[in-house]
Short mmCIF file of C-alpha atoms in Angstrom, two decimals:
data_model
loop_
_atom_site.label_atom_id
_atom_site.label_comp_id
_atom_site.label_asym_id
_atom_site.label_seq_id
_atom_site.Cartn_x
_atom_site.Cartn_y
_atom_site.Cartn_z
CA MET A 1 -1.41 -2.24 -50.77
CA LEU A 2 -1.62 -0.10 -53.90
CA THR A 3 0.70 2.91 -53.81
CA PRO A 4 0.21 5.64 -56.44
CA PRO A 5 3.31 5.62 -58.71
CA PRO A 6 4.79 8.58 -60.61
CA LEU A 7 2.34 10.44 -62.86
CA ALA A 8 2.79 11.50 -66.49
CA LEU A 9 0.62 13.44 -68.94
CA TYR A 10 -0.02 12.22 -72.49
CA VAL A 11 -1.50 14.71 -74.97
CA HIS A 12 -2.84 13.36 -78.27
CA LEU A 13 -2.74 15.66 -81.30
CA PRO A 14 -4.46 13.61 -84.02
CA TRP A 15 -3.81 15.24 -87.37
CA CYS A 16 -1.17 14.40 -89.96
CA VAL A 17 -0.48 15.45 -93.54
CA ARG A 18 -0.86 11.91 -94.90
CA LYS A 19 -1.58 8.67 -93.06
CA CYS A 20 1.16 6.11 -93.60
CA PRO A 21 0.07 2.65 -94.82
CA TYR A 22 1.61 0.88 -91.80
CA CYS A 23 0.15 3.25 -89.16
CA ASP A 24 -2.51 1.95 -86.74
CA PHE A 25 -2.45 5.01 -84.45
CA ASN A 26 -5.45 7.29 -84.05
CA SER A 27 -4.30 9.71 -86.74
CA HIS A 28 -6.35 11.57 -89.31
CA GLU A 29 -5.30 13.33 -92.49
CA ALA A 30 -5.78 17.10 -92.31
CA ARG A 31 -8.13 17.36 -95.28
CA GLY A 32 -10.06 20.42 -96.36
CA GLY A 33 -7.80 23.07 -94.87
CA THR A 34 -5.97 23.80 -91.64
CA PRO A 35 -7.02 21.82 -88.55
CA PRO A 36 -8.74 23.85 -85.80
CA PHE A 37 -5.62 24.21 -83.67
CA ALA A 38 -6.92 26.85 -81.24
CA ALA A 39 -10.26 25.10 -80.72
CA TYR A 40 -8.44 21.83 -80.12
CA VAL A 41 -6.23 23.36 -77.41
CA ASP A 42 -9.32 24.84 -75.76
CA ALA A 43 -10.82 21.35 -75.79
CA LEU A 44 -7.63 19.81 -74.38
CA LEU A 45 -7.80 22.12 -71.38
CA ALA A 46 -11.48 21.27 -70.87
CA ASP A 47 -10.61 17.57 -71.10
CA LEU A 48 -7.88 18.07 -68.52
CA ASP A 49 -10.28 19.91 -66.20
CA GLN A 50 -12.63 16.92 -66.32
CA ASP A 51 -9.87 14.46 -65.34
CA LEU A 52 -8.21 16.61 -62.66
CA PRO A 53 -10.18 15.12 -59.73
CA LEU A 54 -8.47 11.79 -60.46
CA VAL A 55 -5.01 13.22 -59.66
CA TRP A 56 -5.45 16.13 -57.23
CA GLY A 57 -2.14 17.17 -55.69
CA ARG A 58 0.05 14.69 -57.55
CA PRO A 59 3.12 16.06 -59.37
CA VAL A 60 3.54 15.41 -63.11
CA HIS A 61 6.99 14.12 -64.06
CA SER A 62 6.74 14.13 -67.87
CA VAL A 63 4.57 15.44 -70.70
CA PHE A 64 4.41 13.78 -74.12
CA PHE A 65 2.75 15.24 -77.21
CA GLY A 66 1.98 12.30 -79.51
CA GLY A 67 -0.04 11.89 -82.65
CA GLY A 68 -0.70 12.17 -85.48
CA THR A 69 1.97 14.74 -86.13
CA PRO A 70 2.24 17.17 -83.20
CA SER A 71 4.73 19.33 -85.10
CA LEU A 72 1.82 20.44 -87.29
CA PHE A 73 0.63 22.51 -84.31
CA PRO A 74 1.94 26.08 -84.09
CA ALA A 75 4.39 26.61 -81.25
CA ALA A 76 2.11 29.32 -79.84
CA GLU A 77 -0.66 26.74 -79.30
CA ILE A 78 1.76 24.29 -77.66
CA ASP A 79 2.85 27.15 -75.41
CA ARG A 80 -0.76 28.04 -74.57
CA PHE A 81 -1.56 24.48 -73.64
CA LEU A 82 1.52 24.09 -71.44
CA GLN A 83 0.77 27.32 -69.62
CA GLY A 84 -2.79 26.16 -69.03
CA ALA A 85 -1.66 22.73 -67.86
CA ALA A 86 0.92 24.25 -65.49
CA ALA A 87 -1.85 26.34 -63.92
CA ARG A 88 -3.87 23.17 -63.25
CA LEU A 89 -1.21 20.60 -62.39
CA ARG A 90 1.94 20.59 -60.29
CA PHE A 91 4.85 20.21 -62.70
CA ALA A 92 7.86 18.50 -61.10
CA PRO A 93 11.34 20.04 -61.38
CA ALA A 94 13.33 18.99 -64.45
CA LEU A 95 10.11 18.04 -66.24
CA GLU A 96 10.69 16.17 -69.51
CA ILE A 97 8.43 17.57 -72.28
CA THR A 98 8.56 15.62 -75.55
CA LEU A 99 7.08 16.66 -78.90
CA GLU A 100 6.88 14.19 -81.77
CA ALA A 101 7.92 15.72 -85.09
CA ASN A 102 7.79 14.65 -88.70
CA PRO A 103 10.77 15.93 -90.72
CA GLY A 104 8.35 16.78 -93.51
CA THR A 105 6.31 19.20 -91.39
CA THR A 106 8.96 21.34 -89.74
CA GLU A 107 9.75 24.89 -90.74
CA HIS A 108 12.85 26.98 -90.21
CA GLY A 109 12.74 28.87 -86.94
CA ARG A 110 9.94 26.87 -85.34
CA PHE A 111 12.21 24.74 -83.17
CA GLU A 112 13.32 27.85 -81.31
CA ASP A 113 9.66 28.63 -80.66
CA TYR A 114 8.92 25.12 -79.38
CA ARG A 115 11.91 25.38 -77.08
CA ALA A 116 10.74 28.77 -75.80
CA ALA A 117 7.35 27.18 -75.08
CA GLY A 118 9.00 24.65 -72.76
CA VAL A 119 9.51 21.65 -75.02
CA ASN A 120 12.92 20.14 -74.18
CA ARG A 121 12.86 16.86 -76.11
CA ILE A 122 12.04 16.22 -79.78
CA SER A 123 11.25 12.77 -81.17
CA PHE A 124 11.70 12.58 -84.95
CA GLY A 125 9.85 9.99 -87.02
CA ILE A 126 12.73 9.32 -89.40
CA GLN A 127 12.03 5.58 -90.04
CA SER A 128 14.81 5.28 -92.65
CA PHE A 129 17.49 7.28 -94.41
CA ASP A 130 16.95 5.36 -97.66
CA ASP A 131 14.75 7.34 -100.04
CA GLY A 132 13.39 4.21 -101.69
CA CYS A 133 12.36 2.75 -98.35
CA LEU A 134 10.76 6.04 -97.35
CA GLN A 135 8.70 6.09 -100.54
CA ARG A 136 7.55 2.51 -100.01
CA LEU A 137 6.54 3.44 -96.44
CA GLY A 138 4.48 6.36 -97.69
CA ARG A 139 6.53 8.95 -95.82
CA ILE A 140 6.32 12.60 -96.93
CA HIS A 141 10.00 13.41 -96.32
CA ASP A 142 13.27 12.29 -97.87
CA SER A 143 16.60 11.57 -96.21
CA GLY A 144 17.94 15.06 -96.85
CA GLU A 145 14.95 16.67 -95.15
CA ALA A 146 15.40 14.31 -92.21
CA GLU A 147 19.02 15.29 -91.68
CA ARG A 148 18.25 18.99 -92.08
CA ALA A 149 15.42 18.83 -89.55
CA VAL A 150 17.62 17.16 -86.95
CA LYS A 151 20.36 19.72 -87.43
CA LEU A 152 17.87 22.61 -87.23
CA ALA A 153 16.63 21.28 -83.90
CA GLN A 154 20.20 20.98 -82.63
CA ASP A 155 20.97 24.52 -83.80
CA ALA A 156 17.90 25.67 -81.85
CA GLY A 157 19.45 24.30 -78.66
CA PHE A 158 17.85 20.86 -78.41
CA ASP A 159 20.36 18.35 -77.09
CA ASN A 160 17.79 15.70 -76.17
CA LEU A 161 16.63 14.19 -79.45
CA ASN A 162 15.21 10.80 -80.34
CA LEU A 163 15.29 9.33 -83.82
CA ASP A 164 12.77 6.60 -84.71
CA LEU A 165 14.13 3.97 -87.09
CA MET A 166 12.38 0.90 -88.51
CA TYR A 167 13.90 -2.25 -89.94
CA ALA A 168 12.66 -5.23 -91.96
CA LEU A 169 11.26 -2.75 -94.47
CA PRO A 170 10.02 -3.63 -97.97
CA GLY A 171 13.04 -4.10 -100.22
CA GLN A 172 15.55 -3.67 -97.38
CA ASP A 173 18.61 -5.88 -97.01
CA LEU A 174 21.07 -6.19 -94.12
CA ALA A 175 23.49 -3.60 -95.48
CA MET A 176 20.68 -1.06 -95.87
CA ALA A 177 19.57 -1.60 -92.26
CA GLU A 178 23.16 -1.10 -91.10
CA THR A 179 23.46 2.10 -93.13
CA ASP A 180 20.32 3.52 -91.52
CA VAL A 181 21.81 3.03 -88.06
CA ALA A 182 25.18 4.44 -89.14
CA ARG A 183 23.58 7.60 -90.55
CA ALA A 184 21.49 8.04 -87.40
CA VAL A 185 24.56 7.71 -85.19
CA THR A 186 26.38 10.31 -87.26
CA LEU A 187 23.73 12.86 -86.22
CA ALA A 188 24.57 12.17 -82.54
CA PRO A 189 21.06 12.03 -81.04
CA ALA A 190 20.69 11.26 -77.34
CA HIS A 191 18.25 8.42 -78.03
CA ILE A 192 17.39 6.02 -80.85
CA SER A 193 14.27 3.88 -81.13
CA HIS A 194 14.83 0.90 -83.43
CA TYR A 195 11.90 -1.39 -84.09
CA GLN A 196 10.66 -3.88 -86.64
CA LEU A 197 7.96 -3.03 -89.14
CA THR A 198 4.85 -5.04 -88.32
CA LEU A 199 1.67 -5.35 -90.36
CA GLU A 200 -0.95 -4.18 -87.90
CA PRO A 201 -4.66 -4.99 -88.34
CA ASN A 202 -6.83 -2.33 -89.97
CA THR A 203 -3.95 -0.75 -91.89
CA VAL A 204 -3.34 -0.50 -95.63
CA PHE A 205 -0.33 -2.80 -95.32
CA ALA A 206 -2.43 -5.43 -93.55
CA ALA A 207 -4.98 -5.38 -96.38
CA ARG A 208 -2.38 -5.17 -99.14
CA PRO A 209 1.00 -6.40 -97.83
CA PRO A 210 3.98 -4.79 -99.50
CA GLU A 211 6.25 -6.83 -101.73
CA ARG A 212 9.78 -7.96 -100.85
CA LEU A 213 9.37 -7.99 -97.08
CA PRO A 214 12.41 -9.53 -95.35
CA ASP A 215 11.74 -12.98 -93.88
CA ASP A 216 12.00 -13.71 -90.15
CA ASP A 217 15.61 -14.88 -90.34
CA LEU A 218 16.76 -11.76 -92.14
CA ALA A 219 14.79 -9.56 -89.75
CA TRP A 220 16.51 -11.25 -86.80
CA ASP A 221 19.92 -10.73 -88.44
CA MET A 222 19.08 -7.04 -88.87
CA GLN A 223 18.07 -6.71 -85.25
CA GLU A 224 21.22 -8.39 -83.91
CA ARG A 225 23.60 -6.53 -86.21
CA CYS A 226 22.02 -3.14 -85.52
CA GLN A 227 22.08 -3.82 -81.77
CA ASP A 228 25.82 -4.41 -82.05
CA LEU A 229 26.33 -1.21 -84.05
CA LEU A 230 24.35 0.85 -81.55
CA ALA A 231 26.23 -0.62 -78.61
CA GLY A 232 29.53 0.10 -80.30
CA ALA A 233 28.47 3.72 -80.77
CA GLY A 234 27.66 4.15 -77.07
CA TYR A 235 23.91 3.59 -77.14
CA GLY A 236 22.87 1.25 -74.35
CA GLN A 237 19.78 -0.85 -74.92
CA TYR A 238 17.38 -0.47 -72.00
CA GLU A 239 14.13 -1.70 -73.57
CA VAL A 240 13.18 -4.03 -76.43
CA SER A 241 13.43 -1.25 -79.02
CA ALA A 242 15.00 1.69 -77.13
CA TYR A 243 18.66 2.74 -76.98
CA ALA A 244 20.15 5.76 -75.24
CA ARG A 245 23.31 7.55 -74.29
CA PRO A 246 24.01 7.25 -70.54
CA GLY A 247 21.37 9.13 -68.57
CA ARG A 248 19.25 9.89 -71.63
CA GLN A 249 16.56 7.22 -71.36
CA CYS A 250 13.08 8.53 -72.12
CA ALA A 251 11.52 9.30 -68.74
CA HIS A 252 7.99 9.27 -70.12
CA ASN A 253 8.26 5.82 -71.68
CA LEU A 254 10.10 4.44 -68.66
CA ASN A 255 7.08 5.43 -66.60
CA TYR A 256 4.83 3.40 -68.91
CA TRP A 257 7.08 0.36 -68.76
CA ARG A 258 7.34 0.54 -64.97
CA PHE A 259 3.53 0.53 -64.74
CA GLY A 260 3.37 4.17 -63.74
CA ASP A 261 0.27 6.35 -64.00
CA TYR A 262 -0.62 8.72 -66.82
CA LEU A 263 -3.45 11.02 -67.71
CA GLY A 264 -4.46 10.74 -71.35
CA ILE A 265 -6.18 13.76 -72.90
CA GLY A 266 -7.21 14.44 -76.46
CA ALA A 267 -9.05 12.43 -79.11
CA GLY A 268 -8.55 8.70 -78.52
CA ALA A 269 -6.06 9.19 -75.68
CA HIS A 270 -5.74 6.45 -73.06
CA GLY A 271 -4.87 6.91 -69.39
CA LYS A 272 -4.13 4.74 -66.35
CA ILE A 273 -4.63 6.09 -62.84
CA THR A 274 -4.10 4.41 -59.45
CA LEU A 275 -6.84 5.45 -57.05
CA GLY A 276 -5.48 5.00 -53.57
CA HIS A 277 -8.73 5.82 -51.77
CA ASP A 278 -10.50 2.73 -53.11
CA GLN A 279 -7.41 0.63 -53.95
CA SER A 280 -8.25 0.35 -57.63
CA ILE A 281 -6.55 0.97 -60.98
CA LEU A 282 -8.62 2.88 -63.53
CA ARG A 283 -8.11 2.83 -67.28
CA ARG A 284 -9.91 5.62 -69.13
CA TRP A 285 -10.00 6.33 -72.83
CA LYS A 286 -11.47 9.16 -74.85
CA GLN A 287 -13.64 9.22 -77.97
CA ARG A 288 -11.42 8.50 -80.97
CA HIS A 289 -12.69 10.75 -83.74
CA PRO A 290 -11.48 14.37 -83.42
CA THR A 291 -14.82 15.87 -84.47
CA LEU A 292 -16.82 13.82 -81.98
CA TRP A 293 -14.29 14.42 -79.21
CA LEU A 294 -14.14 18.17 -79.92
CA SER A 295 -17.90 18.53 -79.69
CA ALA A 296 -17.99 16.81 -76.28
CA ALA A 297 -14.67 17.80 -74.66
CA GLY A 298 -15.03 18.49 -70.95
CA GLN A 299 -18.29 16.54 -70.78
CA PRO A 300 -18.94 12.87 -69.92
CA ALA A 301 -19.73 12.17 -73.59
CA ALA A 302 -16.03 12.73 -74.44
CA ILE A 303 -15.07 9.69 -72.37
CA GLY A 304 -15.00 6.60 -74.54
CA GLY A 305 -14.93 4.28 -71.55
CA ASP A 306 -13.75 3.56 -68.02
CA GLU A 307 -12.51 0.22 -66.74
CA HIS A 308 -11.17 -0.81 -63.35
CA ILE A 309 -8.43 -3.41 -63.84
CA PRO A 310 -9.44 -6.47 -61.78
CA PRO A 311 -6.77 -8.01 -59.53
CA GLU A 312 -6.66 -11.20 -61.60
CA ARG A 313 -5.51 -9.27 -64.69
CA ARG A 314 -2.93 -7.07 -63.01
CA PRO A 315 -0.01 -9.54 -63.17
CA PHE A 316 -0.32 -9.80 -66.95
CA GLU A 317 -0.70 -6.04 -67.46
CA TYR A 318 2.28 -5.35 -65.20
CA MET A 319 4.53 -7.88 -66.95
CA LEU A 320 3.40 -6.76 -70.40
CA ASN A 321 5.21 -3.53 -69.59
CA ALA A 322 7.97 -4.42 -67.09
CA LEU A 323 9.40 -7.33 -69.07
CA ARG A 324 10.11 -5.06 -72.03
CA LEU A 325 12.86 -3.53 -69.89
CA LEU A 326 16.32 -5.07 -69.72
CA GLU A 327 16.46 -4.11 -66.03
CA GLY A 328 13.30 -6.11 -65.33
CA PHE A 329 11.46 -5.40 -62.08
CA ARG A 330 11.66 -5.71 -58.31
CA THR A 331 9.02 -7.71 -56.49
CA ALA A 332 8.50 -4.79 -54.11
CA ASP A 333 7.54 -2.61 -57.09
CA PHE A 334 5.18 -5.30 -58.35
CA GLN A 335 3.46 -5.37 -54.97
CA ALA A 336 3.19 -1.58 -54.72
CA ARG A 337 1.84 -1.08 -58.25
CA THR A 338 -0.59 -4.00 -58.40
CA GLY A 339 -1.68 -4.36 -54.76
CA LEU A 340 -0.89 -8.09 -54.94
CA THR A 341 1.54 -10.33 -53.10
CA ASP A 342 4.28 -12.42 -54.70
CA ALA A 343 1.95 -15.42 -54.57
CA ALA A 344 0.05 -14.00 -57.56
CA ILE A 345 3.09 -14.55 -59.82
CA ALA A 346 4.91 -17.42 -58.08
CA GLN A 347 3.96 -20.16 -60.55
CA PRO A 348 4.69 -18.32 -63.82
CA LEU A 349 7.97 -17.01 -62.37
CA GLN A 350 9.02 -20.55 -61.50
CA THR A 351 8.22 -21.72 -65.02
CA ALA A 352 10.11 -18.81 -66.60
CA PHE A 353 13.16 -19.46 -64.43
CA GLN A 354 13.12 -23.16 -65.32
CA ARG A 355 12.99 -22.38 -69.03
CA GLY A 356 15.88 -19.92 -68.78
CA TRP A 357 13.73 -16.94 -69.74
CA LEU A 358 14.18 -14.96 -66.52
CA GLU A 359 17.00 -14.53 -64.00
CA ALA A 360 17.45 -12.81 -60.64
CA VAL A 361 20.28 -10.25 -60.52
CA ASP A 362 20.95 -7.67 -57.78
CA GLY A 363 17.40 -7.69 -56.48
CA TYR A 364 15.77 -7.49 -59.93
CA ILE A 365 14.03 -10.18 -61.93
CA ARG A 366 14.95 -9.58 -65.53
CA PRO A 367 14.74 -11.28 -68.93
CA THR A 368 17.71 -13.30 -70.12
CA ALA A 369 18.90 -12.97 -73.72
CA LEU A 370 16.71 -15.98 -74.52
CA GLY A 371 13.80 -14.38 -72.68
CA MET A 372 14.16 -11.17 -74.69
CA ARG A 373 13.99 -13.18 -77.91
CA PHE A 374 10.86 -15.02 -76.77
CA GLY A 375 9.26 -12.09 -74.95
CA ASN A 376 5.70 -12.88 -76.01
CA ASP A 377 6.02 -16.42 -74.67
CA VAL A 378 7.33 -15.13 -71.34
CA ILE A 379 4.50 -12.63 -70.95
CA SER A 380 1.88 -15.22 -71.93
CA LEU A 381 2.78 -17.22 -68.81
CA PHE A 382 1.29 -14.45 -66.70
CA LEU A 383 -1.86 -14.35 -68.83
CA GLU A 384 -2.30 -18.06 -68.20
CA SER A 385 -1.77 -17.44 -64.50
CA SER A 386 -4.38 -14.68 -64.56
CA ASP A 387 -6.88 -17.08 -66.12
CA ASN A 388 -6.45 -19.42 -63.17
CA GLY A 389 -7.49 -16.88 -60.54
CA PRO A 390 -6.56 -13.61 -58.87
CA GLY A 391 -3.90 -14.76 -56.41
CA ASP A 392 -3.72 -13.17 -52.97
CA ASP A 393 -4.46 -9.50 -52.41
CA ALA A 394 -2.06 -7.66 -50.15
CA ASP A 395 -3.28 -5.94 -46.99
#
């Protein structure tokens, strides 16, 4: 039987100063003047009002402002939105509220204002501390600005910071990747995200690949070496690309990876909601373009689409998330969050165990080191299983 899991709130703020050539997110350059911040917050609250019937009475355990570049928004507008959301939703105690920030769009004194508004976690898009790499990535900040922004946030009282780093960058060698991690560790953030640059479809880099990209072997060497450096500095890996000090894992992203629920509001935002009354799982997404979404916010026209996830696809969608975690999953959680019995995943689990990709430890089924390396192959087993039929629904 489907049991509603924890609920999160994702808020998409779509504007940025300049779109990076590797970025495939729904982000839009703020051309022709200042974006309509106040009108956008009004629309966010209208969007939230429209989705509220999906989650009546359920507490929200985390809020995440993603983008785009959310730090473009004035703190007063972030505050106004959070006050409006708190009046509509039940915020759980110790709520994690994350704001993504670009070091090139932060101003002195603003971090104190974000903190006063209720934001208690900042995620910085650093990407690299090498100025040459930053230029080749199209970033608008340099390494000095990155370090200053982190220290300003710490001076403002933020002790829960994430730094995003990328590796396998154009022109990067192993020593440069190691230096990026070392400089990040020196700043003592609570959390570091470390992930490989990929050339996503419909990006500038996909159309015109950059020169001097590291090959697969060098990229793997970078990943392994940086994992060792992070572990040695006290950052435990808990997901494919996420590392944290003890107790500082990102609650919002953990909810995604554990197949939790989330409301998605704002232009292009996606949500997933478990509807206990009819034992279904709804995915909803909003119109992508900010202008179109703004003109329709709070009305059915703002919804880009609704889809109920059929039982036969739930094993794949669950594993696509859960097998990113080093802890893996418990079969009881799989049952509760998909409404299926173990029979729906018995065959692919057997295959994965036989190939040494998964192991059972202390009640969890988790990826082995080999399984983490071949994660896509592991997950594809459950897609193949889904193609063969839905398995057995639970009572």
